[in-house]
Amino acid sequence: MYKGASLAPDGGFSGEDIKDNDLNASLYAGRIRKWLGDDKCDEARTINDIDFTKFSSEDPIIEIHGCKSGNDTDPLTDSITKNLSEELPNGYVIGHTTKANPIINGDGKTSRKQQDYRHGQRVIWKGGKVIKMINKKGMLTVKDFV
């Protein structure tokens, strides 16, 4: 089972909360990100730990919902979306370029039932390269990829 927890410094869980309550088993882009992260539990993994032969599709579409998950701006650390797209060269990996949040219709205009992270600026990665930047609410379709 995957257990997630926000590590955001402005309202996420502290390292102590995570350890005391067994909250987190993060997936890091690479070993440097894992080393820099606050998750020191034994269950934390990196992209390199995934057995990609287990994927049932040769051209999967993966969307990562996380703040700036689509960026590759820091030369010292890895990008989770870039790394995944390199491991799945026929697949597509989508990530946010800005702060991600579920308030799809704006503050005070989004009910709990309407909450959805699929909005804002996102990038589509394929084979380790950004092939498209898109601003669209909701699920992306294959037409959005070309």
Coordinates of C-alpha atoms in Angstrom, one line a residue:
M1 CA 0.0 0.0 0.0
Y2 CA 1.2 3.5 -0.8
K3 CA 0.9 6.0 2.0
G4 CA 1.3 9.6 1.0
A5 CA 1.8 12.8 3.0
S6 CA 2.5 16.4 2.0
L7 CA 6.0 17.5 2.8
A8 CA 5.3 21.2 1.9
P9 CA 7.1 23.4 4.4
D10 CA 4.1 25.8 4.6
G11 CA 1.5 23.4 6.0
G12 CA 2.7 19.9 5.3
F13 CA 3.7 17.3 7.8
S14 CA 6.9 17.6 9.7
G15 CA 9.5 14.9 9.6
E16 CA 8.6 14.0 13.1
D17 CA 4.9 13.7 12.3
I18 CA 5.7 11.4 9.4
K19 CA 8.0 9.2 11.5
D20 CA 5.7 9.0 14.5
N21 CA 2.5 8.3 12.5
D22 CA 4.1 6.2 9.7
L23 CA 2.6 8.5 7.1
N24 CA 4.9 8.7 4.2
A25 CA 6.4 6.4 1.6
S26 CA 7.6 8.9 -1.0
L27 CA 8.5 8.3 -4.6
Y28 CA 11.5 10.5 -5.5
A29 CA 12.8 11.3 -8.9
G30 CA 16.3 10.2 -8.1
R31 CA 18.7 9.5 -5.4
I32 CA 19.7 13.2 -4.9
R33 CA 16.1 14.2 -4.4
K34 CA 15.6 11.4 -1.9
W35 CA 18.7 12.4 0.0
L36 CA 17.5 16.0 0.1
G37 CA 14.0 15.0 1.1
D38 CA 12.6 14.8 4.6
D39 CA 11.4 11.2 4.2
K40 CA 13.9 8.9 5.9
C41 CA 11.6 5.9 6.1
D42 CA 12.6 2.5 4.7
E43 CA 9.7 2.5 2.3
A44 CA 10.8 5.6 0.3
R45 CA 11.8 4.7 -3.3
T46 CA 13.2 6.4 -6.4
I47 CA 12.2 6.1 -10.1
N48 CA 15.1 3.6 -10.5
D49 CA 13.4 1.2 -8.1
I50 CA 10.4 0.7 -10.4
D51 CA 10.3 -2.5 -12.5
F52 CA 9.0 -1.0 -15.8
T53 CA 8.6 -4.4 -17.4
K54 CA 5.5 -4.8 -15.2
F55 CA 3.6 -2.0 -17.1
S56 CA 0.8 -3.6 -19.1
S57 CA 0.9 -0.9 -21.8
E58 CA 3.9 0.0 -23.9
D59 CA 2.6 3.5 -24.3
P60 CA 1.2 4.5 -20.9
I61 CA 0.0 8.0 -19.9
I62 CA 1.0 9.1 -16.4
E63 CA 0.0 12.4 -14.8
I64 CA 1.8 13.5 -11.7
H65 CA -0.2 15.9 -9.5
G66 CA 2.4 17.8 -7.5
C67 CA 3.7 21.3 -7.3
K68 CA 6.1 22.0 -10.2
S69 CA 6.3 18.2 -10.9
G70 CA 6.7 19.0 -14.6
N71 CA 9.7 21.2 -14.2
D72 CA 13.4 20.4 -14.9
T73 CA 15.0 23.6 -13.8
D74 CA 17.5 22.5 -11.1
P75 CA 20.7 21.1 -12.7
L76 CA 21.6 19.4 -9.4
T77 CA 18.5 17.3 -8.9
D78 CA 16.3 15.1 -11.0
S79 CA 12.8 15.7 -12.5
I80 CA 10.3 13.0 -11.7
T81 CA 8.4 13.6 -15.0
K82 CA 11.5 13.7 -17.1
N83 CA 12.9 10.5 -15.4
L84 CA 9.7 8.6 -15.9
S85 CA 9.5 9.7 -19.5
E86 CA 13.0 8.4 -20.1
E87 CA 12.1 5.0 -18.6
L88 CA 8.9 4.8 -20.7
P89 CA 10.1 6.2 -24.1
N90 CA 6.8 5.4 -25.8
G91 CA 4.7 6.8 -23.0
Y92 CA 3.6 10.3 -22.0
V93 CA 4.2 11.8 -18.6
I94 CA 2.4 15.0 -17.6
G95 CA 3.3 17.3 -14.8
H96 CA 2.5 20.8 -13.4
T97 CA 4.8 23.7 -14.0
T98 CA 3.3 25.8 -11.2
K99 CA 1.9 25.2 -7.7
A100 CA -0.8 22.4 -8.0
N101 CA -4.0 22.6 -6.2
P102 CA -7.5 21.1 -6.5
I103 CA -9.4 24.4 -6.7
I104 CA -10.2 24.0 -10.4
N105 CA -12.9 26.7 -10.5
G106 CA -11.1 29.2 -8.3
D107 CA -11.2 30.1 -4.6
G108 CA -14.7 30.0 -3.2
K109 CA -16.1 28.7 -6.5
T110 CA -15.0 25.0 -6.2
S111 CA -17.0 22.6 -4.0
R112 CA -15.4 19.5 -2.5
K113 CA -17.1 17.3 -5.1
Q114 CA -15.7 19.5 -7.9
Q115 CA -12.1 19.5 -6.7
D116 CA -9.7 18.3 -9.4
Y117 CA -5.9 18.8 -9.9
R118 CA -6.2 18.6 -13.7
H119 CA -6.0 22.3 -14.5
G120 CA -3.4 25.0 -14.8
Q121 CA -0.2 24.9 -16.9
R122 CA 1.0 21.4 -17.5
V123 CA 3.8 20.0 -19.6
I124 CA 3.8 16.7 -21.5
W125 CA 7.0 14.8 -21.6
K126 CA 8.0 12.0 -24.0
G127 CA 11.4 10.3 -24.2
G128 CA 13.0 12.7 -21.7
K129 CA 11.9 15.9 -23.6
V130 CA 9.0 18.3 -23.2
I131 CA 6.8 17.9 -26.3
K132 CA 4.0 20.3 -25.3
M133 CA 2.9 22.9 -22.8
I134 CA -0.8 23.1 -22.2
N135 CA -3.4 25.1 -20.2
K136 CA -6.6 23.1 -20.1
K137 CA -9.1 22.2 -17.4
G138 CA -9.9 18.5 -16.9
M139 CA -8.6 15.3 -18.4
L140 CA -6.2 15.6 -21.4
T141 CA -7.1 13.5 -24.5
V142 CA -4.8 12.0 -27.1
K143 CA -5.6 15.1 -29.3
D144 CA -3.9 17.3 -26.7
F145 CA -0.6 15.4 -27.1
V146 CA -0.1 16.2 -30.8

